[in-house]
PDB file of C-alpha atoms and ligand atoms in Angstrom:
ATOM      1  CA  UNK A   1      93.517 108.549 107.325  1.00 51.00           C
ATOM      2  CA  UNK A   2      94.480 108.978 111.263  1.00 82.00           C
ATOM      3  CA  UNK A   3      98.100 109.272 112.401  1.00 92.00           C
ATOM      4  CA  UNK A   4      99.405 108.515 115.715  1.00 95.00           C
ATOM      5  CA  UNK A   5     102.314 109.635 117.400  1.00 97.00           C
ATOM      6  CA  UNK A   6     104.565 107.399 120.183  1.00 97.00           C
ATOM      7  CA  UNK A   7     106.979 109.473 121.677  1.00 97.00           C
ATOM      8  CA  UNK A   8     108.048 109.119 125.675  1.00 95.00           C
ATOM      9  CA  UNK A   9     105.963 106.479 127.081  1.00 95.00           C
ATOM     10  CA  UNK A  10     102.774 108.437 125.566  1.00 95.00           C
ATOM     11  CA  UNK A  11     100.695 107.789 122.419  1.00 95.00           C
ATOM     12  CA  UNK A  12      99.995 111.717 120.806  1.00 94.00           C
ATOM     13  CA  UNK A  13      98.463 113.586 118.169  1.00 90.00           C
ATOM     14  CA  UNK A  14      99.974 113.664 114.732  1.00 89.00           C
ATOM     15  CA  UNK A  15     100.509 117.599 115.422  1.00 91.00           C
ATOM     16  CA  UNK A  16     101.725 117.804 118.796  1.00 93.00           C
ATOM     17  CA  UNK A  17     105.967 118.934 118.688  1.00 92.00           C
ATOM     18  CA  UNK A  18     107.928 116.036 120.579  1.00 94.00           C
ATOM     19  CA  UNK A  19     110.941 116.436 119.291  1.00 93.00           C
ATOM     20  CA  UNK A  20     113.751 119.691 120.219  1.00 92.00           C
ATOM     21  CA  UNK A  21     115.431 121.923 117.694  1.00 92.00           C
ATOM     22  CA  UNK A  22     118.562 120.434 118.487  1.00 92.00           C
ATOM     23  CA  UNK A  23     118.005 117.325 118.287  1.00 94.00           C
ATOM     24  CA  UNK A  24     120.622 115.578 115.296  1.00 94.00           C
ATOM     25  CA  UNK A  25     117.999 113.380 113.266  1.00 95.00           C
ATOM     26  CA  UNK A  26     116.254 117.182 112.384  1.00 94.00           C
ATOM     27  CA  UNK A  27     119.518 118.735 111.876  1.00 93.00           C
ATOM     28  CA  UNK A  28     122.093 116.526 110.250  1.00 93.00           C
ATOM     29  CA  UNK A  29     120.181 113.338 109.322  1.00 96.00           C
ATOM     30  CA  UNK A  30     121.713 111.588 112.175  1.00 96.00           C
ATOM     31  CA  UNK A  31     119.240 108.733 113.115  1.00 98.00           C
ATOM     32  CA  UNK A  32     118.033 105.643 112.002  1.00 98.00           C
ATOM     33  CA  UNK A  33     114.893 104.121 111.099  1.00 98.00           C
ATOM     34  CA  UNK A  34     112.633 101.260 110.008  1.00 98.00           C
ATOM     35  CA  UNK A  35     109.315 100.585 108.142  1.00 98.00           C
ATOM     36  CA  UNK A  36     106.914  97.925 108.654  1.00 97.00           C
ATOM     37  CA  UNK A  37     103.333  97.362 107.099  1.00 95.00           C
ATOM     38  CA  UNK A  38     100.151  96.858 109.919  1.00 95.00           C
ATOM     39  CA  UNK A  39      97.432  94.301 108.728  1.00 93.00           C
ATOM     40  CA  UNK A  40      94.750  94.066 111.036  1.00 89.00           C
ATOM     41  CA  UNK A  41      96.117  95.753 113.939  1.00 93.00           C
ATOM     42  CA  UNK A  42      99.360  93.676 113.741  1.00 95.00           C
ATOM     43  CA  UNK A  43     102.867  95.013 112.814  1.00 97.00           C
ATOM     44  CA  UNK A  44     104.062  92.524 110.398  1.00 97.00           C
ATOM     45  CA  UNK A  45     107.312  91.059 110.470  1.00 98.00           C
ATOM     46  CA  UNK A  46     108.403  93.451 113.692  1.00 98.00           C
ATOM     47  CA  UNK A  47     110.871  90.961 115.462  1.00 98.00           C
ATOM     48  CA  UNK A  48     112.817  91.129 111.673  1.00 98.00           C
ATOM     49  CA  UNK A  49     112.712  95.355 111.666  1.00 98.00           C
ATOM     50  CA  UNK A  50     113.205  95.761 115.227  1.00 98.00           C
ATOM     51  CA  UNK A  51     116.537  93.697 114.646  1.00 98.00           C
ATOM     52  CA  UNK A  52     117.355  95.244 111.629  1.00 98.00           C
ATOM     53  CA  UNK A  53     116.812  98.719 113.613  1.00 98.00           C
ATOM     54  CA  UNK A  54     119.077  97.745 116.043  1.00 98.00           C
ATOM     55  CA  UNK A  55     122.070  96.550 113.320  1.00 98.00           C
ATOM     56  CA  UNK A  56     121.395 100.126 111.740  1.00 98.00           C
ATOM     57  CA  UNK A  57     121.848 101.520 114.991  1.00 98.00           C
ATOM     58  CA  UNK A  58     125.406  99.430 115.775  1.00 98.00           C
ATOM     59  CA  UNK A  59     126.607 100.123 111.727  1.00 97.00           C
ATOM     60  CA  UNK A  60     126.776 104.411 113.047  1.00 97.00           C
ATOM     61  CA  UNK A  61     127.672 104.260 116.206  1.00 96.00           C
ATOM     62  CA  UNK A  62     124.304 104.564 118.244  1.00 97.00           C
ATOM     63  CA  UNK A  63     123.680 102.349 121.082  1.00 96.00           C
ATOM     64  CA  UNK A  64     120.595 100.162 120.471  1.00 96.00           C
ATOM     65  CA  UNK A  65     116.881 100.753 121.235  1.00 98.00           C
ATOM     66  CA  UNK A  66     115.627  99.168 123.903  1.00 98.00           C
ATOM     67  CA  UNK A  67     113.775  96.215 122.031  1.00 98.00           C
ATOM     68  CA  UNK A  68     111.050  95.787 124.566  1.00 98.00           C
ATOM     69  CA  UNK A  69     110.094  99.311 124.814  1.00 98.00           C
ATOM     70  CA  UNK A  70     110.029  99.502 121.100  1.00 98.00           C
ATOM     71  CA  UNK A  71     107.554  96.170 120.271  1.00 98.00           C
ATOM     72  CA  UNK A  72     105.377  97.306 123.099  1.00 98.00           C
ATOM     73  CA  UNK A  73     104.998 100.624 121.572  1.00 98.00           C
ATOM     74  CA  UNK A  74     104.725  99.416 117.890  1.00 98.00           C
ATOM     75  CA  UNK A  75     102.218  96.644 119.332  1.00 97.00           C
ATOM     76  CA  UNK A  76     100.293  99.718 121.002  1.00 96.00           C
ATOM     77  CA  UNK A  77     100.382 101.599 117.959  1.00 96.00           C
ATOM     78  CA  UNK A  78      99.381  99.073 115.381  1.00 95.00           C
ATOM     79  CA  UNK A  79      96.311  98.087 117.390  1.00 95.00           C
ATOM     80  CA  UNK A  80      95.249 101.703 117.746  1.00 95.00           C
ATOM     81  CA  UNK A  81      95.048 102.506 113.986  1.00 92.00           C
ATOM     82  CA  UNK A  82      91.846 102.594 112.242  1.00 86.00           C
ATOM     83  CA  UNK A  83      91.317 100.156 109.081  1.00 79.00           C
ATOM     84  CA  UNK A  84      92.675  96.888 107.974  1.00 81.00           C
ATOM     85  CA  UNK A  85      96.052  98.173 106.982  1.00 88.00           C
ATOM     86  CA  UNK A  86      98.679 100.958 107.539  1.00 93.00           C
ATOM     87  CA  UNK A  87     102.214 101.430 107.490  1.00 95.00           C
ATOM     88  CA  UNK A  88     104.329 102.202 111.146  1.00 97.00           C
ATOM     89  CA  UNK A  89     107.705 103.595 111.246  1.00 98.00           C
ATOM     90  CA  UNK A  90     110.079 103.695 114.141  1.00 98.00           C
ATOM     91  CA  UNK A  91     112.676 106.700 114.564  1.00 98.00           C
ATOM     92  CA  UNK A  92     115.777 106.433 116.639  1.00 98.00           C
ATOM     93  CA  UNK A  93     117.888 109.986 116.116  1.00 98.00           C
ATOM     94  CA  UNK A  94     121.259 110.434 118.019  1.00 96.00           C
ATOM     95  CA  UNK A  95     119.024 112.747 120.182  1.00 95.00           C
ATOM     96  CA  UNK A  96     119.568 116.531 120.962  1.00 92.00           C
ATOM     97  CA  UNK A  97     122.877 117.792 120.956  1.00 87.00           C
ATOM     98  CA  UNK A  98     125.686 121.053 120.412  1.00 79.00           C
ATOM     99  CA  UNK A  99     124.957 122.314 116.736  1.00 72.00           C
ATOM    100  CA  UNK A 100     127.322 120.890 114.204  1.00 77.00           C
ATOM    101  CA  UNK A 101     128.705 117.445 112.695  1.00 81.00           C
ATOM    102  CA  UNK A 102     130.381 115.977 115.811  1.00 84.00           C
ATOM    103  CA  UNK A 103     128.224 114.043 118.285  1.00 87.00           C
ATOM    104  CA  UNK A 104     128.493 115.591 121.708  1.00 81.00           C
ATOM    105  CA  UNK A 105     127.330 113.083 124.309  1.00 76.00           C
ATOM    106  CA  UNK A 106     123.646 112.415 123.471  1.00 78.00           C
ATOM    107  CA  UNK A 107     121.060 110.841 124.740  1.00 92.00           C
ATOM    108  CA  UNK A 108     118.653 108.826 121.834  1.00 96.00           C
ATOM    109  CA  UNK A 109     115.686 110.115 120.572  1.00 97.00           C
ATOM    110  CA  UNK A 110     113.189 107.207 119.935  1.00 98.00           C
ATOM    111  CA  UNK A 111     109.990 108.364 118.075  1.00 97.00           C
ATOM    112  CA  UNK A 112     107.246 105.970 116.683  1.00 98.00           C
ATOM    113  CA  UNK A 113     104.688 107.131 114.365  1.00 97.00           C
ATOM    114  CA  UNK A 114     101.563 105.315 112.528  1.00 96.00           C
ATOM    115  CA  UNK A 115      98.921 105.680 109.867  1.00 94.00           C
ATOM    116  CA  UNK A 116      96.257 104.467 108.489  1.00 91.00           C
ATOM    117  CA  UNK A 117      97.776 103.820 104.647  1.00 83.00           C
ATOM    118  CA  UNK A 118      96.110 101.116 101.597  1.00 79.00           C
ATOM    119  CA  UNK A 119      99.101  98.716 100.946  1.00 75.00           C
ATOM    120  CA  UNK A 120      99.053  96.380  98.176  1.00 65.00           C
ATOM    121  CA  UNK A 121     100.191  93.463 100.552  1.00 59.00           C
ATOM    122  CA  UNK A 122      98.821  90.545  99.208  1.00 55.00           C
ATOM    123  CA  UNK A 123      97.928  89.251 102.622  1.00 53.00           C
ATOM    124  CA  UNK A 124      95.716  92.029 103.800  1.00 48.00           C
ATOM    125  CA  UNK A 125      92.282  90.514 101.905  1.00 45.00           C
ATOM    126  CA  UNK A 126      91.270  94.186 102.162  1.00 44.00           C
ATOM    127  CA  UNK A 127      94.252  95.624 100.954  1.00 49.00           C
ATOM    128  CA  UNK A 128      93.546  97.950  97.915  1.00 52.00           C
ATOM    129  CA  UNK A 129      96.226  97.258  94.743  1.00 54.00           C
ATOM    130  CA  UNK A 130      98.405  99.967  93.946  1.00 55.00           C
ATOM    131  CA  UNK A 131      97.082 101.277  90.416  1.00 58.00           C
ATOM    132  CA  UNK A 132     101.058 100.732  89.161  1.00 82.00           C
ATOM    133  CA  UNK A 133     104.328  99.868  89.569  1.00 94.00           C
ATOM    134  CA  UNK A 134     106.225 102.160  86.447  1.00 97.00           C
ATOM    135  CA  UNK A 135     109.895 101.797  87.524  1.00 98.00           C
ATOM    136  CA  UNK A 136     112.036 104.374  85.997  1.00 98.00           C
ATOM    137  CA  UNK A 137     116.330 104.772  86.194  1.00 98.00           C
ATOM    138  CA  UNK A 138     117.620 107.595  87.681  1.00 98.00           C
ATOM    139  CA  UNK A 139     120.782 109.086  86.554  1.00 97.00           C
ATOM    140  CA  UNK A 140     122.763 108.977  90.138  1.00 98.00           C
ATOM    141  CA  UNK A 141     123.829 105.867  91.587  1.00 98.00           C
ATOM    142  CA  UNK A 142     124.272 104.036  95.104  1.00 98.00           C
ATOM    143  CA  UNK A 143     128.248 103.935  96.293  1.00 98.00           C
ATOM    144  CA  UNK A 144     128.256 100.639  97.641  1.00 98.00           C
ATOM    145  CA  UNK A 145     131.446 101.524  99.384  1.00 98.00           C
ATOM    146  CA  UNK A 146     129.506 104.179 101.103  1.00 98.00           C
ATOM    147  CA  UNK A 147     129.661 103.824 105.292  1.00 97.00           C
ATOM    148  CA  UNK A 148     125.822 103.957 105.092  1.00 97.00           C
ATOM    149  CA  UNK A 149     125.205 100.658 102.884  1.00 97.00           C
ATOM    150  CA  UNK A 150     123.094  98.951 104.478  1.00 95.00           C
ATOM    151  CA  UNK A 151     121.926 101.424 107.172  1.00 98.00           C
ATOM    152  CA  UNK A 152     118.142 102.654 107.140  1.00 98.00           C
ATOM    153  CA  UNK A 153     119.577 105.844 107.972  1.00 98.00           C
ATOM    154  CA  UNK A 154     117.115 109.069 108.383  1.00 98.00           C
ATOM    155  CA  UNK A 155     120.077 111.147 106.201  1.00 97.00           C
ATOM    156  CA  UNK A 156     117.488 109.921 103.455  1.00 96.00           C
ATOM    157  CA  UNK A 157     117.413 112.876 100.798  1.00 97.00           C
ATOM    158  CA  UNK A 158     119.346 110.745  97.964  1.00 97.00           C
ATOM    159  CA  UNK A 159     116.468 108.503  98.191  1.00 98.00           C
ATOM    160  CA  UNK A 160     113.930 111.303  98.277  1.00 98.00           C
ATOM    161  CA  UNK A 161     115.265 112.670  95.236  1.00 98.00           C
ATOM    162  CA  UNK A 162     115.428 109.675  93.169  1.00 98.00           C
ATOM    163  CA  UNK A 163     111.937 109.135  94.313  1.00 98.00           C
ATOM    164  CA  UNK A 164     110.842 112.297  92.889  1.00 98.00           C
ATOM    165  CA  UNK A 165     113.309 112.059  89.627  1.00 98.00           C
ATOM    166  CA  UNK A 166     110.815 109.236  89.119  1.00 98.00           C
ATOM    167  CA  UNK A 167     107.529 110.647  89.530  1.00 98.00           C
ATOM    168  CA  UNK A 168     108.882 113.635  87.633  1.00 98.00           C
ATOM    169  CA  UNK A 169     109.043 110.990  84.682  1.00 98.00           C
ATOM    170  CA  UNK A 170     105.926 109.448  84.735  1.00 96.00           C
ATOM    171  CA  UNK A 171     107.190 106.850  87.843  1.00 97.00           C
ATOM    172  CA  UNK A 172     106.454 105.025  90.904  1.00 96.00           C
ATOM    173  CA  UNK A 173     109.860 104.035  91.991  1.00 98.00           C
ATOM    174  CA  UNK A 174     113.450 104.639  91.253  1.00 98.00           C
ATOM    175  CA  UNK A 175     115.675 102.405  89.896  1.00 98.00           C
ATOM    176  CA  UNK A 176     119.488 102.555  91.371  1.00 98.00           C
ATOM    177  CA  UNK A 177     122.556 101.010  90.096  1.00 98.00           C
ATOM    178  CA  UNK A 178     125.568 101.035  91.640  1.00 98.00           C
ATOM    179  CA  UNK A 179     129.144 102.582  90.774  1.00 98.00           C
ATOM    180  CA  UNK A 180     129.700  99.306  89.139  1.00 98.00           C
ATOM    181  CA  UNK A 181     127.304  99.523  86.847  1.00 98.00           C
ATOM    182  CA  UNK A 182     125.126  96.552  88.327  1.00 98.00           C
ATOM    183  CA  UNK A 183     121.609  97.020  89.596  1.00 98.00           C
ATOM    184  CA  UNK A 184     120.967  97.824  92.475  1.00 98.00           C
ATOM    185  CA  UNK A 185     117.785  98.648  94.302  1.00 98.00           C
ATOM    186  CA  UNK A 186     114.930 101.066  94.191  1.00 98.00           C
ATOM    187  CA  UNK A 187     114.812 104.166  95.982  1.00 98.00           C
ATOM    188  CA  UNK A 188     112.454 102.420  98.688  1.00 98.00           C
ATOM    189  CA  UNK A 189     112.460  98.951  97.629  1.00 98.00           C
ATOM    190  CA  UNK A 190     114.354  96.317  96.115  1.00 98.00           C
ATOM    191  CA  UNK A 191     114.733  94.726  93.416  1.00 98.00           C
ATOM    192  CA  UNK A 192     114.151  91.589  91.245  1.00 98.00           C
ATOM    193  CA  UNK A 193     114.484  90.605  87.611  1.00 98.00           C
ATOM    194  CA  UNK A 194     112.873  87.557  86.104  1.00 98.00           C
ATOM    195  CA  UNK A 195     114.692  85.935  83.352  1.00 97.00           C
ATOM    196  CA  UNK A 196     115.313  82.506  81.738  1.00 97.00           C
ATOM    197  CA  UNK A 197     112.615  80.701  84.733  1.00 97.00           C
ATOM    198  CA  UNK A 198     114.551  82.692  87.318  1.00 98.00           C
ATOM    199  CA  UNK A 199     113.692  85.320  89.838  1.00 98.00           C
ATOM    200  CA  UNK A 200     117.155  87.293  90.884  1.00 98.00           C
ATOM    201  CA  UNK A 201     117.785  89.861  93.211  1.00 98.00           C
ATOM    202  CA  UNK A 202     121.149  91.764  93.492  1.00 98.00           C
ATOM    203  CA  UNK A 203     123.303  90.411  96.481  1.00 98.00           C
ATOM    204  CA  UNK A 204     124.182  92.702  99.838  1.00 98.00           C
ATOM    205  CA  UNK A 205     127.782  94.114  98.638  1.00 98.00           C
ATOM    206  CA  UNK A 206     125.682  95.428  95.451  1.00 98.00           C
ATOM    207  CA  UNK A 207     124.772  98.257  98.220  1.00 98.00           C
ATOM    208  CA  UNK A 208     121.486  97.428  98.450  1.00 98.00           C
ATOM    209  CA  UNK A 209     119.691  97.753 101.681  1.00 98.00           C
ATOM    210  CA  UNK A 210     119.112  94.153 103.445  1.00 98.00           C
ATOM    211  CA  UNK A 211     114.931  94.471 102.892  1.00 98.00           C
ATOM    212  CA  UNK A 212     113.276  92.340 104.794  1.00 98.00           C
ATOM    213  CA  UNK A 213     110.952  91.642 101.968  1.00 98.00           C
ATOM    214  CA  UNK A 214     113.823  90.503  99.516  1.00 98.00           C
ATOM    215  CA  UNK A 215     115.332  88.392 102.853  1.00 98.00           C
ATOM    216  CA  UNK A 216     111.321  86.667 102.884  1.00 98.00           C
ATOM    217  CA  UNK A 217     110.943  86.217  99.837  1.00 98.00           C
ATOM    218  CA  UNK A 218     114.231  84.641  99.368  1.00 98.00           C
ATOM    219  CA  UNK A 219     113.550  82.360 102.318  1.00 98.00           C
ATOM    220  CA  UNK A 220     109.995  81.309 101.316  1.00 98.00           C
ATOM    221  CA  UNK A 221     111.013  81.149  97.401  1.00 98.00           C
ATOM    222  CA  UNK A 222     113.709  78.261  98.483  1.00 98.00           C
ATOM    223  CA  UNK A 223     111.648  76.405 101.273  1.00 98.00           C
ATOM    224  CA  UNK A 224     108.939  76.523  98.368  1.00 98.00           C
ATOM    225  CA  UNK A 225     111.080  75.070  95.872  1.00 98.00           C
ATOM    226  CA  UNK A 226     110.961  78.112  93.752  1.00 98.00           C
ATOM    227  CA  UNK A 227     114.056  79.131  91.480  1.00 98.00           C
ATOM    228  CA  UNK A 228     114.316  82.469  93.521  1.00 98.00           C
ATOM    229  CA  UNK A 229     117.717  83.642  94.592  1.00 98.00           C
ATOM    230  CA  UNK A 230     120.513  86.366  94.456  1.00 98.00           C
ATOM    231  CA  UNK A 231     122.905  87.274  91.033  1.00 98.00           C
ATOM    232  CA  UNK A 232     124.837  89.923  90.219  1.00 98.00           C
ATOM    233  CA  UNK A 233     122.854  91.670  87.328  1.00 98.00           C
ATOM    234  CA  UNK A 234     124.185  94.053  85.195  1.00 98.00           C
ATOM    235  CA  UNK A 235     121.854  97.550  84.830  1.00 98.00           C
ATOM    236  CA  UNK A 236     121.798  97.204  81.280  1.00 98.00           C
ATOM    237  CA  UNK A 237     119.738  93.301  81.829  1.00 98.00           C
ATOM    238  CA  UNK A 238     117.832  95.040  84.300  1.00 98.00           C
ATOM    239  CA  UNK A 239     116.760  97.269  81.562  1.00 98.00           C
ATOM    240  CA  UNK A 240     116.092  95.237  78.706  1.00 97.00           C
ATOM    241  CA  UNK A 241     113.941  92.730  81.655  1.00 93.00           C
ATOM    242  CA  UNK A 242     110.349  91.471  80.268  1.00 95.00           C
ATOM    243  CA  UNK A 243     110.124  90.721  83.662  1.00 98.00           C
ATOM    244  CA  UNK A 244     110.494  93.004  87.020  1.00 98.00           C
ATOM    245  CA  UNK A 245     109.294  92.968  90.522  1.00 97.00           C
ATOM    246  CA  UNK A 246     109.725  95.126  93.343  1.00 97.00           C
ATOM    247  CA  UNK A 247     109.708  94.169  97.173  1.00 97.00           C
ATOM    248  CA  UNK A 248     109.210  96.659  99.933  1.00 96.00           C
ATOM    249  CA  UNK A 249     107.288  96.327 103.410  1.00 95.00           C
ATOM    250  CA  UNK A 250     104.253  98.415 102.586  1.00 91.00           C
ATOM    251  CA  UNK A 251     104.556  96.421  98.697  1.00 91.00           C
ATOM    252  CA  UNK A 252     105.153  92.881  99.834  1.00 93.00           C
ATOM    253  CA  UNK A 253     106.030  91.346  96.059  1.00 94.00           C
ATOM    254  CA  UNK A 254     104.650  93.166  93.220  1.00 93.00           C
ATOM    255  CA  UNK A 255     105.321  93.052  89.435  1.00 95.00           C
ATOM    256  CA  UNK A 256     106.681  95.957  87.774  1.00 97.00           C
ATOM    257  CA  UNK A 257     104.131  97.515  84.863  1.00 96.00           C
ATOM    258  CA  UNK A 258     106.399  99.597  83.917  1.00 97.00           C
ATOM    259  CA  UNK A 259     110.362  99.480  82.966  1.00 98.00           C
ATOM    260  CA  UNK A 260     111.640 103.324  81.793  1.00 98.00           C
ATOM    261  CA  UNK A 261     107.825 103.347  79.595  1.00 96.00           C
ATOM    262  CA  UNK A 262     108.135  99.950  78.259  1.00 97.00           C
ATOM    263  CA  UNK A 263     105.241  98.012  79.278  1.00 97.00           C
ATOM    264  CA  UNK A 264     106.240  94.889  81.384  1.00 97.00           C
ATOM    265  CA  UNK A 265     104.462  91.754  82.204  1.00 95.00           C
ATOM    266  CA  UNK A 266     103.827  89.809  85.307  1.00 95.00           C
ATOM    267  CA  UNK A 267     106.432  87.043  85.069  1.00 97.00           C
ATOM    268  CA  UNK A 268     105.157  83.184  85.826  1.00 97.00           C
ATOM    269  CA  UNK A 269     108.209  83.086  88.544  1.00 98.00           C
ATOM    270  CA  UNK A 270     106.576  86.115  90.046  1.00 97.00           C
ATOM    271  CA  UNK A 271     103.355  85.090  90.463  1.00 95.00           C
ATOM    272  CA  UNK A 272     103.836  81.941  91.999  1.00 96.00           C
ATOM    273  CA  UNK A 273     106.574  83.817  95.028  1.00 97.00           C
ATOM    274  CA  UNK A 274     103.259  86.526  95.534  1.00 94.00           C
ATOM    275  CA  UNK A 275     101.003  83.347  95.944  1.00 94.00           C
ATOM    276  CA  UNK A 276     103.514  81.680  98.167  1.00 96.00           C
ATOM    277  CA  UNK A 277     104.011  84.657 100.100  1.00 95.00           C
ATOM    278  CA  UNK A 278     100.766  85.394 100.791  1.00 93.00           C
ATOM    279  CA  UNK A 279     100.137  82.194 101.780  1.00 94.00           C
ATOM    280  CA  UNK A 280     103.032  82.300 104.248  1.00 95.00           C
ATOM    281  CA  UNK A 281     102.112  85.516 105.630  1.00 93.00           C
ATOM    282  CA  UNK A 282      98.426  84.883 106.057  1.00 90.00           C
ATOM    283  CA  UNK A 283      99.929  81.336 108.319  1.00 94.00           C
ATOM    284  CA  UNK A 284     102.542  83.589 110.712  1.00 92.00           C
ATOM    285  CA  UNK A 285     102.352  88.003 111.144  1.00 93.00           C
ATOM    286  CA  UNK A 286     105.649  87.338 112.552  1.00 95.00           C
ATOM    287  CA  UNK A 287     107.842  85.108 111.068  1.00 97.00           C
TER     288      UNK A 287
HETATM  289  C1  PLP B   1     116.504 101.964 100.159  1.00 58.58           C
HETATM  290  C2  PLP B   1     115.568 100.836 100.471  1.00 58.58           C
HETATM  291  N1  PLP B   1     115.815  99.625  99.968  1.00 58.58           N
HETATM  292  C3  PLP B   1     114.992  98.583 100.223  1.00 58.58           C
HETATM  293  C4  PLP B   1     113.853  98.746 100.996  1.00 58.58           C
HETATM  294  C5  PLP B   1     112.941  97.571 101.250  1.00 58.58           C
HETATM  295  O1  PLP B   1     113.104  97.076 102.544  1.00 58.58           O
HETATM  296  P1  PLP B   1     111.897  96.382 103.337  1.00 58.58           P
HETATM  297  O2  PLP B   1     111.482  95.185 102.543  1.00 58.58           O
HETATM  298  O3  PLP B   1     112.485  95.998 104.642  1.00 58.58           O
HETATM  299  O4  PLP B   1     110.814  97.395 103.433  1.00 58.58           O
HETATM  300  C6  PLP B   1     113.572  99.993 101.539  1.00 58.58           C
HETATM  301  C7  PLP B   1     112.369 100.199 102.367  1.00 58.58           C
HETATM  302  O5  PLP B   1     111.936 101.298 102.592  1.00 58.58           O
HETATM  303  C8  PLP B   1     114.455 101.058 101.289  1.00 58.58           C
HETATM  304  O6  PLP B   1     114.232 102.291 101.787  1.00 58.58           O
END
C-alpha cells in the first residue's frame, strides 16, 4: 500500500507534517472533505465531489476551493498511485487560527491525500470484493435538523463511532436512523432497501448525506428503466428488509449480507442497478 500526500503545490511523503498545530480542522473539526475511488489512475466521478466539496464548503461558511487547483492535484495524485485501484480524499480545514470555537480570519487549509486501497467497485475488473457487507443499527441517530446535514464535514467522530459500534458487533457498516424514526444512512454510506420489485433510498431531508453514489445510481436506475428511486422508509422496514444494499464511493453498489445477524440476500433489483452501473462507469470515469 503507498500513500501520497498533496499539500502546497507539492506531492509528499505520507509522514512528512504539513499541517500547523493551530490549524481548526486538527483542533475543532472545522473543515470539510470529500472521498472519491481511483480506478486505473483516474479519480472517478471528481467533477461530482469537487462540486459537492465546494457546496460543503458554502453550507459552513468557508469560501470555496479553488476547483482547478484541486482536479489538477487529484489528477496528479490518482495517476501517481500504484495498482489498479485506491481511494483519494481531499481536505479543506478553515486553516490555522487563535485557539477556540470562533473563526478568527483564516486562511484555508487544502490538503489532498491518496492510497493505494482494494475497492469492491464493480468497474475496476481488478477490483478485489469486499469479503462482506454485515450492516448492523446503532443505538444513536442522525438529527436531520442538524446545521451539518448534508455537509462532509471533517467534525466526523459521530460517524467514527457508529463505525466502530458496528465492528464491535460483528459489522461492516452502521446503520443510522433519524430522530424520526425513518432510516437513514450508514455511517459512510447510504442506503437502500429492496422491497415489493423496488429499490428505495431515503430522500435528502431524511439527513442523509447527498452520496454521489445514491445520486448515480438513482440517475442510471431511471435512464435504465429500473424501478430505483427515493421513499421515506421507516427503520423498523429497514430492519425486517430481505433485501439491502449499500452505496458509497470506494463501494459503488453492493448488497448487504448481513442485516443486525440475519442473513440477507442479493435482491434481483440490486443486481441488475450493479450491472447497469458498471456498465455505465466502465463507458464514462467522469460522468
Ligand atoms: C455519512 C456518509 N453518507 C454517505 C456517504 C456516501 O457518499 P458517496 O457515495 O459520495 O461516497 C458517505 C461517504 O463517505 C458518508 O460519509
Amino acid at each position: 500500500m503507498s500513500t501520497l500526500v498533496w499539500f502546497d503545490d507539492e506531492v509528499r511523503p505520507a509522514d512528512e507534517p504539513v499541517v500547523t498545530a493551530l490549524d481548526r480542522g486538527l483542533l475543532v473539526g472545522d473543515g470539510v472533505f470529500d472521498t472519491c475511488v481511483v480506478i486505473d489512475g483516474r479519480p472517478f466521478a471528481l467533477r461530482r465531489h469537487v462540486a459537492r466539496l465546494a457546496r460543503s464548503a458554502e453550507r459552513v461558511g468557508l469560501p470555496a476551493p479553488p476547483a482547478d487547483v484541486v482536479t489538477r492535484a487529484a489528477l496528479d495524485l490518482a495517476a501517481r498511485l500504484d495498482g489498479p485501484t485506491g481511494r483519494l480524499r481531499i481536505t479543506w480545514t478553515a486553516g490555522p487560527a487563535e485557539g477556540g470555537p470562533a473563526r478568527t480570519g483564516t486562511t484555508p487549509t487544502l490538503l489532498l491525500t491518496a492510497e493505494t486501497h482494494p475497492v469492491a467497485h464493480p468497474s475496476a475488473a481488478s477490483a478485489q470484493a469486499p469479503v462482506r457487507t454485515a450492516l448492523v443499527t446503532v443505538p444513536w441517530v442522525r438529527n436531520e435538523r442538524s446545521p451539518l446535514v448534508g455537509v462532509k464535514s471533517t467534525s466526523y467522530a459521530e460517524n467514527v463511532l457508529a463505525i466502530e459500534y458496528a465492528r464491535r458487533h460483528g459489522g461492516t457498516e452502521a446503520v443510522l436512523a433519524n430522530t424520526r424514526d425513518e432510516l437513514c444512512e450508514g455511517g459512510a454510506s447510504n442506503l437502500f432497501l429492496e422491497t415489493d420489485g423496488e429499490l428505495l433510498t431515503p430522500p435528502l431531508d431524511s439527513g442523509c448525506l447527498a452520496g454521489v453514489t445514491r445520486e448515480l445510481v438513482l440517475e442510471w436506475g431511471a435512464a435504465a428503466g429500473l424501478p430505483v428511486r427515493e421513499a421515506t422508509v421507516p427503520l423498523a422496514d429497514f430492519r425486517a428488509a430481505d433485501h439491502a444494499a449499500v452505496t458509497s464511493a470506494t463501494r459503488g453498489i453492493v448488497a448487504a449480507d448481513i442485516l443486525d445477524g440475519r442473513k440477507l440476500r442479493p435482491g434481483p433489483v440490486t443486481l441488475e442497478m450493479q450491472r447497469v452501473f458498471a456498465e455505465r462507469v466502465a463507458q464514462d470515469l467522469d460522468p
